[in-house]
Amino acid sequence: MKVKKLLIVLVGILLVIVLTIPGNPTLADPPTMADVLVTFYQPPGPAESQLIESLGGTVKRVYTLIPTILANLPEQNLNALRADPRVKSVELDSTVSLPPEPPGPSSPTGESPLSGSQVLPWGVDRIDAELVHPTNNGTGIKVAVLDTGIDFSHPDLVVAGNVTFVAGTSNGNDDNGHGTLVAGIIGALDNDIGVIGVAPEAALYAVKVLDQGGGGFVSDIISGIEWSTTNGMQVINMSFGGGGFGGGIGTGAYQQALENAYAAGLILVSGSGNQGTPDGQGNNVWSPAGYKPVIAVGATDNTDARYTTSSTGYTLEVMAPGVNIYSTAMGGGYGYLTGTSASSPHAAGEAALLINSGLTNNLDVRRRLRDSATDLGAAGWDSQYGKGLINSNAAITFSEPPDKSAPLTTISLSGTVNSFFWYRSDVQVTISAVDYGGSGVAQSKYSLDGGQTWYVYTAPFTVTTEGTSLVIARSWDNAGNDEGPCDYAGFRIDKTPPTVTLVVSPQSVQRATKGTLYTITYNGTMQDALSGIASDNITLTDEYGVYSGNLGPILNGWVSVEQWCKGNDTNGRTYTFRLTAYDEAGNAGWIEAVSTVVR
């Protein structure tokens, strides 16, 4: 017989045919768009921008601190973007916000008079910052206040510089009030009026990342962190929260920006959050305070008791005054701030004083904040009070004893990991510790249930359970110093491939005539209970290897094929459809379905 050389394969998508009335055409609904943070394995350039544009997206911002692009894309194309080998992760741009603040008193109470009409806020007094001021005011130390802005015209504040990343604004002037209150706690002037801050000669920079309503986006926070790093800031204060921190696992771009800023030498300070319970139980520190590079500061009242809603947990580092703190207010006046939004700037101000005293390494500043704190709660570090209440005078006059420094614990993970903290294998956990004080590490302990139960670490162990896991660990040295806050490692395990189905119809075409096209439809499904579907693809091949086609990621479609045979095979032709789905952990599930066109 004569062998036909031509195979016609027409690929299409099953469409709903819409009947339209002439003169009233029906337009397709526009795609749902989403702002996403696209992180690449290498710093993005023109090719990466073109990738986003090829998927119907728009590049909104290209970061330099991290290899990330902020883009606006159709939601239906996000899996295709994730499937590109250059892409490490694709994350929705999460929101951040100010914590709800309880109202303060309407008139000053408990403040100490200084000269003229200036008062010493009780928080500045409680941490003994005023005892340092005769010789150290934090002069010229650059402190970036990432917030709603700072009131440029306030007589008790000097704004050294400003920038905004909030749409619809042109500078870092405050339009909410929160940022001005925070700035005054850090650096209100010593000028015989109003109040005095912890570091009254620090250089305050208004980095506006939150809008008039106190809300914002992770993308803008990252921009503020990047600007601060690029422009030589030495301390960043962040009195807000949100953006994803749960189970020790955060958003990749946000976390990477904080880690890179910390590696560049900046001190990062944030309130632990106001999600705590009255009994102080649970791990509820929010982001960014929960991330390792950030000093998480809880709030105390004027009796040194923990404020009832101050967040607690394994990442809590120190405490600072945070109830009815009198400070500068938007509009040139004064007001009160309560919560960890008020405690964080006390610690940021103290960091400025320490840098001005000669400590230049951010790790040394961080350790000094902890080691000089007044112990509160249970002896040593604890999840309700951290290392205790900061004290500026003690920090500046601190004298290193033979071994006052706690050990430093590190958790290492090994396994087959894909992007975004997902492992598709068991995970081996190794814990190590170093004691910089010289007495040596006595022991390390770890917990797998958020600190409720602790085990002495003796050797690496393996976590086999699928789902989210959190390991926290701390160490003690031979001088009795205990570590706090704890080190932690959050990860997810998904060893199960996606479940997929694929049905083709018809499965067989009998008595097919030469030269006639026959339609075969295919319908697939896929699901993944743990990490979720990352990408999928359907391919079509024939039994002879003559045709190999890619039908793409659409699960429902059709092809038109022809009856055709090769050589002495007169039975017809078998077409194989194959659906392959990948989950976020990198597991692959696949299934095949066949249809035969018979002569």
Coordinates of C-alpha atoms in Angstrom, one line a residue:
M1 CA 0.0 0.0 0.0
K2 CA 1.0 3.6 -0.5
V3 CA 2.2 5.2 2.8
K4 CA 0.8 8.6 3.5
K5 CA 3.5 11.0 4.8
L6 CA 1.3 13.8 6.1
L7 CA -0.4 14.0 9.5
I8 CA -2.6 16.9 10.3
V9 CA -3.0 17.7 13.9
L10 CA -5.1 20.7 14.8
V11 CA -5.0 21.8 18.4
G12 CA -7.6 24.0 20.1
I13 CA -9.3 24.8 23.3
L14 CA -12.9 23.8 23.9
L15 CA -14.8 27.0 23.7
V16 CA -18.3 28.0 24.6
I17 CA -19.9 29.4 21.4
V18 CA -21.5 32.7 22.2
L19 CA -24.3 33.8 19.9
T20 CA -24.2 37.6 19.4
I21 CA -26.6 40.1 18.0
P22 CA -25.1 42.2 15.2
G23 CA -24.1 45.6 16.5
N24 CA -23.8 44.3 20.1
P25 CA -20.6 42.2 20.1
T26 CA -19.9 40.2 23.4
L27 CA -16.4 40.9 24.7
A28 CA -14.5 38.3 26.8
D29 CA -14.1 39.1 30.5
P30 CA -10.7 40.7 31.3
P31 CA -8.4 38.4 33.2
T32 CA -8.1 38.8 37.0
M33 CA -4.8 40.5 37.6
A34 CA -2.5 40.2 40.7
D35 CA 0.5 42.0 42.0
V36 CA 3.3 39.4 42.7
L37 CA 6.8 39.3 43.9
V38 CA 8.8 37.2 41.4
T39 CA 12.2 36.1 42.8
F40 CA 14.8 34.7 40.4
Y41 CA 17.9 32.6 41.0
Q42 CA 20.0 35.4 39.5
P43 CA 19.6 39.2 39.5
P44 CA 16.9 39.9 36.9
G45 CA 17.7 41.8 33.7
P46 CA 15.9 42.6 30.4
A47 CA 15.3 38.9 29.7
E48 CA 13.4 38.4 33.0
S49 CA 11.4 41.5 32.3
Q50 CA 10.5 40.2 28.9
L51 CA 9.4 36.9 30.4
I52 CA 6.9 38.7 32.6
E53 CA 5.7 40.8 29.6
S54 CA 5.3 37.7 27.4
L55 CA 2.8 36.3 30.0
G56 CA 0.7 39.5 29.8
G57 CA 2.4 41.1 32.8
T58 CA 3.7 44.5 33.6
V59 CA 7.0 45.2 35.5
K60 CA 6.3 47.6 38.3
R61 CA 9.6 47.6 40.2
V62 CA 13.0 45.9 39.9
Y63 CA 14.8 45.5 43.2
T64 CA 18.5 45.6 43.7
L65 CA 18.8 44.4 47.3
I66 CA 17.2 41.1 46.3
P67 CA 16.8 39.3 42.9
T68 CA 13.1 40.2 42.7
I69 CA 10.7 41.9 40.4
L70 CA 7.3 43.3 41.5
A71 CA 5.0 42.6 38.6
N72 CA 1.3 42.7 37.8
L73 CA 0.1 39.6 35.9
P74 CA -3.0 37.6 35.0
E75 CA -3.6 35.1 37.7
Q76 CA -4.1 32.4 35.1
N77 CA -0.5 32.8 34.0
L78 CA 1.1 32.5 37.4
N79 CA 1.8 28.7 37.2
A80 CA 3.4 29.2 33.8
L81 CA 5.7 31.8 35.4
R82 CA 6.5 29.4 38.3
A83 CA 7.4 26.7 35.8
D84 CA 10.2 28.8 34.2
P85 CA 13.6 27.4 35.4
R86 CA 14.9 30.9 36.1
V87 CA 12.1 31.6 38.7
K88 CA 12.7 30.7 42.3
S89 CA 9.4 31.8 43.7
V90 CA 6.2 33.7 42.9
E91 CA 4.4 35.3 45.8
L92 CA 1.3 37.4 46.1
D93 CA 2.1 40.9 47.4
S94 CA 0.8 40.6 50.9
T95 CA -0.6 43.5 53.0
V96 CA 0.9 45.0 56.2
S97 CA -0.8 47.3 58.7
L98 CA -0.5 49.2 62.0
P99 CA -1.6 47.2 65.0
P100 CA -4.8 48.4 66.7
E101 CA -3.7 50.8 69.4
P102 CA -5.8 51.3 72.6
P103 CA -6.4 55.0 73.4
G104 CA -4.1 56.8 75.8
P105 CA -5.0 59.4 78.4
S106 CA -6.0 62.9 77.2
S107 CA -3.5 64.8 79.3
P108 CA 0.1 64.1 80.5
T109 CA 0.4 61.8 83.5
G110 CA 3.4 60.5 85.3
E111 CA 5.9 62.6 83.3
S112 CA 8.9 64.2 85.0
P113 CA 9.5 67.9 84.4
L114 CA 12.9 68.9 82.9
S115 CA 13.8 72.5 82.1
G116 CA 11.2 75.0 80.7
S117 CA 8.1 73.1 79.6
Q118 CA 9.9 70.0 78.5
V119 CA 9.0 66.7 80.3
L120 CA 10.9 63.4 80.5
P121 CA 8.5 60.6 79.3
W122 CA 8.4 57.8 81.7
G123 CA 9.7 55.3 79.2
V124 CA 12.9 57.3 78.5
D125 CA 13.2 57.6 82.3
R126 CA 12.6 53.8 82.9
I127 CA 15.4 52.7 80.6
D128 CA 17.8 55.3 82.1
A129 CA 18.5 57.0 78.8
E130 CA 18.6 60.4 80.4
L131 CA 21.6 59.3 82.4
V132 CA 23.5 58.8 79.2
H133 CA 22.6 62.1 77.6
P134 CA 25.3 64.3 79.2
T135 CA 27.9 62.5 77.1
N136 CA 25.9 60.6 74.4
N137 CA 22.8 61.8 72.5
G138 CA 23.2 59.5 69.5
T139 CA 24.5 62.4 67.5
G140 CA 24.2 61.9 63.7
I141 CA 23.3 58.2 63.9
K142 CA 21.0 57.5 60.9
V143 CA 17.7 56.0 62.0
A144 CA 15.1 55.1 59.3
V145 CA 11.6 55.2 60.6
L146 CA 9.6 52.9 58.2
D147 CA 6.1 54.0 59.0
T148 CA 3.4 56.5 57.9
G149 CA 5.9 59.3 57.7
I150 CA 7.1 62.0 60.1
D151 CA 5.5 65.5 60.5
F152 CA 8.1 67.7 58.8
S153 CA 6.9 70.9 60.6
H154 CA 6.9 69.5 64.2
P155 CA 9.0 71.9 66.4
D156 CA 10.3 69.0 68.5
L157 CA 11.6 67.0 65.5
V158 CA 14.3 67.4 62.8
V159 CA 13.8 65.2 59.8
A160 CA 17.2 64.7 58.1
G161 CA 15.7 63.1 55.0
N162 CA 12.6 61.5 53.6
V163 CA 11.3 59.2 50.8
T164 CA 7.9 57.7 50.0
F165 CA 6.9 54.4 48.4
V166 CA 3.1 54.9 48.9
A167 CA 1.1 55.5 45.7
G168 CA -0.5 59.0 45.6
T169 CA 2.1 60.6 47.9
S170 CA 5.1 62.7 46.9
N171 CA 7.2 62.7 50.1
G172 CA 7.6 61.2 53.6
N173 CA 5.4 63.7 55.4
D174 CA 3.0 62.0 57.9
D175 CA -0.7 61.9 57.0
N176 CA -1.7 59.4 59.7
G177 CA 0.1 60.4 62.9
H178 CA 1.6 57.0 63.9
G179 CA 5.0 57.6 62.4
T180 CA 5.4 61.0 64.2
L181 CA 4.6 59.4 67.6
V182 CA 7.2 56.7 66.9
A183 CA 9.8 59.2 65.7
G184 CA 9.5 61.3 68.9
I185 CA 10.2 58.3 71.1
I186 CA 13.4 57.7 69.2
G187 CA 14.7 61.2 68.8
A188 CA 12.6 64.1 70.0
L189 CA 14.9 67.0 70.6
D190 CA 16.4 68.2 73.9
N191 CA 15.2 71.8 73.5
D192 CA 13.2 72.9 76.6
I193 CA 9.8 72.1 75.0
G194 CA 7.6 69.1 74.7
V195 CA 9.4 65.8 75.3
I196 CA 12.8 64.3 74.9
G197 CA 13.6 61.1 73.0
V198 CA 15.9 58.2 73.7
A199 CA 18.5 59.5 71.3
P200 CA 17.7 63.3 70.9
E201 CA 20.4 64.0 68.3
A202 CA 19.9 61.0 66.1
A203 CA 19.3 61.8 62.4
L204 CA 15.7 60.7 61.7
Y205 CA 14.7 59.7 58.2
A206 CA 11.0 59.5 57.2
V207 CA 10.6 56.4 55.0
K208 CA 6.9 56.3 54.2
V209 CA 5.7 52.8 53.5
L210 CA 2.2 53.0 55.0
D211 CA -0.7 55.0 53.7
Q212 CA -3.0 57.4 55.5
G213 CA -5.1 54.5 56.8
G214 CA -2.0 52.8 58.2
G215 CA -2.0 50.0 55.6
G216 CA 0.6 49.0 53.0
F217 CA 2.2 46.2 51.1
V218 CA 5.2 44.0 51.5
S219 CA 6.5 45.3 48.2
D220 CA 6.7 48.8 49.7
I221 CA 8.3 47.6 52.9
I222 CA 11.0 45.9 50.8
S223 CA 11.5 49.1 48.9
G224 CA 11.9 51.0 52.2
I225 CA 14.5 48.4 53.4
E226 CA 16.3 48.6 50.2
W227 CA 16.4 52.4 50.3
S228 CA 17.7 52.3 53.9
T229 CA 20.5 49.9 53.0
T230 CA 21.5 51.9 49.9
N231 CA 21.4 55.2 51.6
G232 CA 23.6 54.4 54.6
M233 CA 21.0 54.0 57.4
Q234 CA 22.4 52.4 60.5
V235 CA 19.1 51.5 62.3
I236 CA 15.7 50.7 61.0
N237 CA 12.6 50.8 63.1
M238 CA 9.4 49.0 62.0
S239 CA 6.4 49.4 64.2
F240 CA 3.9 47.5 62.0
G241 CA 3.2 43.9 61.2
G242 CA 1.8 41.5 58.6
G243 CA 3.1 40.1 55.4
G244 CA 3.3 36.4 56.4
F245 CA 5.1 34.7 59.3
G246 CA 3.8 31.4 60.5
G247 CA 5.4 28.3 61.7
G248 CA 8.8 29.8 61.3
I249 CA 8.2 30.1 57.6
G250 CA 7.8 33.5 56.0
T251 CA 7.6 35.0 52.5
G252 CA 10.9 34.5 50.6
A253 CA 11.4 38.0 49.2
Y254 CA 10.5 39.8 52.5
Q255 CA 12.8 37.5 54.5
Q256 CA 15.6 37.8 52.0
A257 CA 15.5 41.6 52.0
L258 CA 15.8 41.7 55.8
E259 CA 18.6 39.2 55.8
N260 CA 20.5 41.1 53.2
A261 CA 20.0 44.4 55.1
Y262 CA 21.3 42.7 58.3
A263 CA 24.3 41.3 56.4
A264 CA 25.0 44.9 55.2
G265 CA 25.4 45.9 58.9
L266 CA 22.0 47.5 59.7
I267 CA 20.3 47.1 63.1
L268 CA 16.6 46.0 62.5
V269 CA 14.1 46.6 65.2
S270 CA 10.4 45.8 65.3
G271 CA 7.6 45.5 67.8
S272 CA 6.7 41.9 68.6
G273 CA 3.1 42.6 68.0
N274 CA -0.1 43.1 70.0
Q275 CA -1.5 39.6 69.5
G276 CA -0.6 38.2 72.9
T277 CA -2.9 36.6 75.4
P278 CA -3.4 37.9 79.0
D279 CA -1.7 34.7 80.4
G280 CA 1.3 35.1 78.0
Q281 CA 0.9 31.7 76.4
G282 CA 1.6 30.8 72.8
N283 CA 3.9 31.8 70.0
N284 CA 2.3 34.9 68.4
V285 CA 5.1 37.2 67.4
W286 CA 4.3 38.7 64.0
S287 CA 6.4 39.8 61.1
P288 CA 8.8 41.4 60.6
A289 CA 9.7 40.9 64.3
G290 CA 9.6 37.1 63.9
Y291 CA 12.3 37.0 61.3
K292 CA 15.8 36.1 62.6
P293 CA 17.6 39.3 61.6
V294 CA 15.1 41.5 63.5
I295 CA 15.1 42.4 67.2
A296 CA 11.6 41.6 68.5
V297 CA 10.7 44.0 71.2
G298 CA 7.8 43.4 73.6
A299 CA 6.0 46.0 75.7
T300 CA 5.9 46.7 79.5
D301 CA 3.9 49.1 81.7
N302 CA 5.2 51.4 84.3
T303 CA 5.4 48.5 86.9
D304 CA 7.7 46.5 84.5
A305 CA 4.8 44.0 83.9
R306 CA 4.2 42.7 80.4
Y307 CA 1.4 44.6 78.6
T308 CA -1.5 42.2 78.4
T309 CA -1.5 42.0 74.6
S310 CA 2.2 42.1 74.0
S311 CA 3.1 39.1 71.8
T312 CA 5.1 36.3 73.2
G313 CA 7.1 33.4 71.7
Y314 CA 10.4 31.9 70.9
T315 CA 11.7 34.9 68.9
L316 CA 11.0 37.5 71.5
E317 CA 14.3 39.2 72.3
V318 CA 13.9 42.1 74.8
M319 CA 11.2 44.3 76.4
A320 CA 10.8 48.1 76.5
P321 CA 8.2 50.6 77.8
G322 CA 5.1 50.5 75.7
V323 CA 2.0 51.8 77.7
N324 CA 0.8 55.4 77.6
I325 CA 4.1 56.7 76.1
Y326 CA 4.0 60.5 75.7
S327 CA 5.5 61.6 72.4
T328 CA 5.3 64.0 69.5
A329 CA 2.0 64.0 67.6
M330 CA 1.1 65.1 64.0
G331 CA 0.1 68.7 63.8
G332 CA 2.8 70.0 66.2
G333 CA 1.3 68.7 69.4
Y334 CA 1.8 65.8 71.7
G335 CA 0.0 62.5 72.4
Y336 CA 0.2 59.0 73.7
L337 CA 1.1 55.7 72.1
T338 CA 0.5 52.2 73.6
G339 CA 1.6 48.8 72.4
T340 CA 4.7 47.4 70.9
S341 CA 4.7 50.2 68.4
A342 CA 5.9 52.3 71.3
S343 CA 8.3 49.7 72.7
S344 CA 10.2 49.2 69.5
P345 CA 11.4 52.8 69.1
H346 CA 12.9 52.7 72.6
A347 CA 15.1 49.9 71.5
A348 CA 15.9 51.6 68.2
G349 CA 17.0 54.7 70.1
E350 CA 19.1 52.7 72.5
A351 CA 20.8 51.1 69.4
A352 CA 21.6 54.6 68.1
L353 CA 23.2 55.4 71.5
L354 CA 25.3 52.2 71.4
I355 CA 26.5 52.8 67.9
N356 CA 27.5 56.4 68.9
S357 CA 29.4 54.9 71.9
G358 CA 31.7 53.0 69.5
L359 CA 30.0 49.7 68.8
T360 CA 30.0 49.4 65.0
N361 CA 29.1 45.7 64.5
N362 CA 25.4 45.1 64.4
L363 CA 25.8 41.7 66.1
D364 CA 27.7 43.4 69.0
V365 CA 25.0 46.0 69.3
R366 CA 22.3 43.3 69.4
R367 CA 24.2 41.3 72.0
R368 CA 24.7 44.4 74.2
L369 CA 21.0 45.2 74.1
R370 CA 20.3 41.7 75.4
D371 CA 23.2 41.2 77.8
S372 CA 22.6 44.5 79.6
A373 CA 18.9 44.1 80.0
T374 CA 17.3 43.8 83.4
D375 CA 15.9 40.3 83.8
L376 CA 12.1 40.0 84.1
G377 CA 9.9 37.0 84.5
A378 CA 11.5 33.6 84.8
A379 CA 15.3 33.7 85.3
G380 CA 17.2 34.1 82.1
W381 CA 15.5 34.2 78.7
D382 CA 11.8 33.3 78.6
S383 CA 9.1 33.6 76.0
Q384 CA 7.1 36.3 77.8
Y385 CA 9.9 38.8 78.6
G386 CA 12.8 37.7 76.4
K387 CA 16.0 38.7 78.0
G388 CA 14.3 41.4 80.0
L389 CA 13.9 45.2 80.0
I390 CA 16.5 47.2 78.1
N391 CA 18.5 49.8 80.0
S392 CA 20.5 52.4 78.1
N393 CA 22.8 53.4 80.9
A394 CA 23.6 49.8 81.7
A395 CA 24.3 49.1 78.0
I396 CA 26.7 52.0 77.6
T397 CA 28.6 51.3 80.9
F398 CA 28.5 47.6 80.4
S399 CA 31.6 45.7 81.5
E400 CA 32.1 42.3 80.1
P401 CA 32.4 39.7 82.9
P402 CA 34.5 36.6 82.4
D403 CA 31.6 35.0 80.5
K404 CA 28.4 36.9 80.3
S405 CA 27.6 36.0 76.7
A406 CA 25.2 33.2 75.9
P407 CA 26.0 30.6 73.2
L408 CA 24.8 31.0 69.7
T409 CA 22.8 28.1 68.3
T410 CA 22.5 27.2 64.6
I411 CA 20.0 24.7 63.1
S412 CA 20.9 23.1 59.8
L413 CA 18.5 21.2 57.5
S414 CA 19.4 18.7 54.8
G415 CA 17.1 16.9 52.3
T416 CA 15.8 17.4 48.8
V417 CA 14.4 20.9 48.8
N418 CA 12.5 22.8 46.1
S419 CA 11.7 26.5 46.2
F420 CA 9.8 28.1 49.1
F421 CA 10.9 25.8 51.9
W422 CA 9.2 22.7 50.5
Y423 CA 11.1 19.4 50.8
R424 CA 10.1 16.2 48.9
S425 CA 12.1 14.0 51.2
D426 CA 12.7 13.3 54.9
V427 CA 14.6 16.2 56.5
Q428 CA 17.7 15.7 58.7
V429 CA 18.1 18.3 61.5
T430 CA 21.6 19.1 62.8
I431 CA 22.1 21.5 65.8
S432 CA 25.4 23.1 66.6
A433 CA 26.4 25.9 69.1
V434 CA 29.3 28.2 69.6
D435 CA 30.1 29.9 72.9
Y436 CA 31.9 33.3 72.4
G437 CA 32.3 33.8 76.2
G438 CA 34.9 31.1 76.5
S439 CA 33.4 28.8 79.1
G440 CA 32.2 26.3 76.5
V441 CA 28.8 25.0 75.5
A442 CA 27.3 22.8 78.2
Q443 CA 24.2 21.6 76.3
S444 CA 21.7 22.3 73.6
K445 CA 18.0 21.5 73.7
Y446 CA 15.3 21.5 71.0
S447 CA 11.5 21.5 70.8
L448 CA 9.2 20.3 68.1
D449 CA 6.0 21.6 69.6
G450 CA 6.6 25.4 69.9
G451 CA 8.6 25.2 73.2
Q452 CA 6.1 23.1 75.2
T453 CA 8.4 20.1 75.4
W454 CA 12.2 20.2 75.3
Y455 CA 14.7 17.4 74.4
V456 CA 18.5 17.3 75.0
Y457 CA 20.2 17.3 71.7
T458 CA 22.8 14.5 71.3
A459 CA 22.9 13.7 67.5
P460 CA 21.2 14.7 64.2
F461 CA 17.6 13.5 63.9
T462 CA 15.2 13.0 61.1
V463 CA 11.7 14.5 60.6
T464 CA 9.6 12.2 58.4
T465 CA 6.0 13.6 58.9
E466 CA 4.5 15.4 55.9
G467 CA 3.2 18.9 56.4
T468 CA 4.7 21.9 58.3
S469 CA 7.3 21.4 60.9
L470 CA 9.1 23.8 63.3
V471 CA 12.3 23.1 65.1
I472 CA 13.4 25.6 67.8
A473 CA 16.6 25.3 69.7
R474 CA 18.6 27.0 72.5
S475 CA 21.9 26.4 74.3
W476 CA 23.5 26.9 77.7
D477 CA 27.2 27.4 78.4
N478 CA 29.3 26.2 81.4
A479 CA 29.0 29.7 83.0
G480 CA 25.2 29.3 83.2
N481 CA 24.3 31.7 80.4
D482 CA 21.2 30.7 78.5
E483 CA 20.5 31.7 74.9
G484 CA 17.6 33.8 73.9
P485 CA 15.8 34.3 71.7
C486 CA 15.9 30.7 70.3
D487 CA 17.1 29.8 66.9
Y488 CA 14.4 28.2 64.7
A489 CA 13.9 26.5 61.4
G490 CA 10.6 26.1 59.8
F491 CA 10.1 23.8 56.8
R492 CA 7.4 21.8 54.9
I493 CA 7.5 18.2 53.7
D494 CA 5.5 16.9 50.8
K495 CA 6.6 13.5 49.5
T496 CA 3.3 12.7 47.7
P497 CA 3.0 13.4 44.0
P498 CA -0.2 15.2 42.7
T499 CA -3.2 13.1 41.9
V500 CA -4.1 13.3 38.3
T501 CA -6.9 11.9 36.0
L502 CA -7.2 12.1 32.2
V503 CA -10.1 10.9 30.0
V504 CA -10.1 10.9 26.2
S505 CA -13.2 10.5 24.0
P506 CA -13.6 8.5 21.9
Q507 CA -11.1 5.9 22.9
S508 CA -11.5 4.3 19.5
V509 CA -12.7 5.4 16.1
Q510 CA -13.7 2.4 13.9
R511 CA -13.8 2.2 10.1
A512 CA -12.0 5.5 9.7
T513 CA -11.7 6.6 6.1
K514 CA -8.5 8.0 4.7
G515 CA -8.4 11.7 4.4
T516 CA -11.1 12.4 7.1
L517 CA -10.3 14.3 10.3
Y518 CA -11.6 13.0 13.5
T519 CA -12.0 15.0 16.8
I520 CA -10.7 13.6 20.0
T521 CA -11.4 15.5 23.2
Y522 CA -9.4 15.3 26.4
N523 CA -10.3 16.2 30.0
G524 CA -7.9 16.2 32.9
T525 CA -8.0 17.0 36.6
M526 CA -5.2 17.4 39.2
Q527 CA -5.0 18.1 42.9
D528 CA -2.3 18.2 45.6
A529 CA -3.3 18.3 49.2
L530 CA 0.0 19.6 50.6
S531 CA 2.2 22.0 48.7
G532 CA -0.3 22.6 45.9
I533 CA 0.0 22.4 42.1
A534 CA 2.9 24.4 40.6
S535 CA 2.6 23.5 36.9
D536 CA 1.2 21.0 34.5
N537 CA 1.5 20.0 30.8
I538 CA -0.2 17.7 28.4
T539 CA 1.6 16.1 25.5
L540 CA 0.4 14.0 22.5
T541 CA 2.5 11.4 20.7
D542 CA 1.8 8.6 18.2
E543 CA 2.9 5.0 18.4
Y544 CA 5.4 5.5 15.6
G545 CA 7.2 8.4 17.1
V546 CA 6.5 10.4 13.9
Y547 CA 4.4 13.0 15.8
S548 CA 5.3 14.6 19.1
G549 CA 3.2 17.6 20.2
N550 CA 2.9 19.8 23.2
L551 CA -0.7 20.7 24.0
G552 CA 0.2 23.0 26.9
P553 CA -1.2 23.4 30.5
I554 CA -4.9 23.7 29.6
L555 CA -6.7 20.6 31.0
N556 CA -9.7 20.5 28.6
G557 CA -9.2 20.6 24.8
W558 CA -9.5 18.8 21.5
V559 CA -7.4 17.6 18.6
S560 CA -8.3 16.7 15.1
V561 CA -6.4 13.7 13.8
E562 CA -6.3 11.5 10.7
Q563 CA -6.3 7.8 10.2
W564 CA -2.9 6.8 9.0
C565 CA -0.7 3.8 9.1
K566 CA 2.9 3.0 8.5
G567 CA 4.4 0.2 6.5
N568 CA 2.5 -3.1 6.7
D569 CA 0.6 -1.9 9.8
T570 CA -2.9 -1.6 8.4
N571 CA -4.8 -1.3 11.7
G572 CA -4.6 2.4 12.1
R573 CA -2.9 4.7 14.5
T574 CA -2.8 5.0 18.3
Y575 CA -2.4 8.4 19.9
T576 CA -1.2 8.7 23.5
F577 CA -2.1 11.7 25.7
R578 CA 0.0 12.3 28.8
L579 CA -0.8 14.7 31.6
T580 CA 2.1 15.5 34.0
A581 CA 1.6 17.7 37.0
Y582 CA 4.2 19.1 39.4
D583 CA 3.6 20.3 42.9
E584 CA 5.5 23.1 44.7
A585 CA 7.8 20.5 46.3
G586 CA 8.9 19.2 42.9
N587 CA 7.0 15.9 43.0
A588 CA 5.6 14.8 39.6
G589 CA 2.3 12.9 39.0
W590 CA 1.4 11.6 35.6
I591 CA -1.2 9.6 33.7
E592 CA -1.7 8.4 30.1
A593 CA -4.8 7.9 28.1
V594 CA -5.0 6.5 24.5
S595 CA -7.2 6.8 21.5
T596 CA -6.9 4.7 18.4
V597 CA -8.1 5.6 14.9
V598 CA -8.7 2.3 13.1
R599 CA -9.2 1.7 9.4

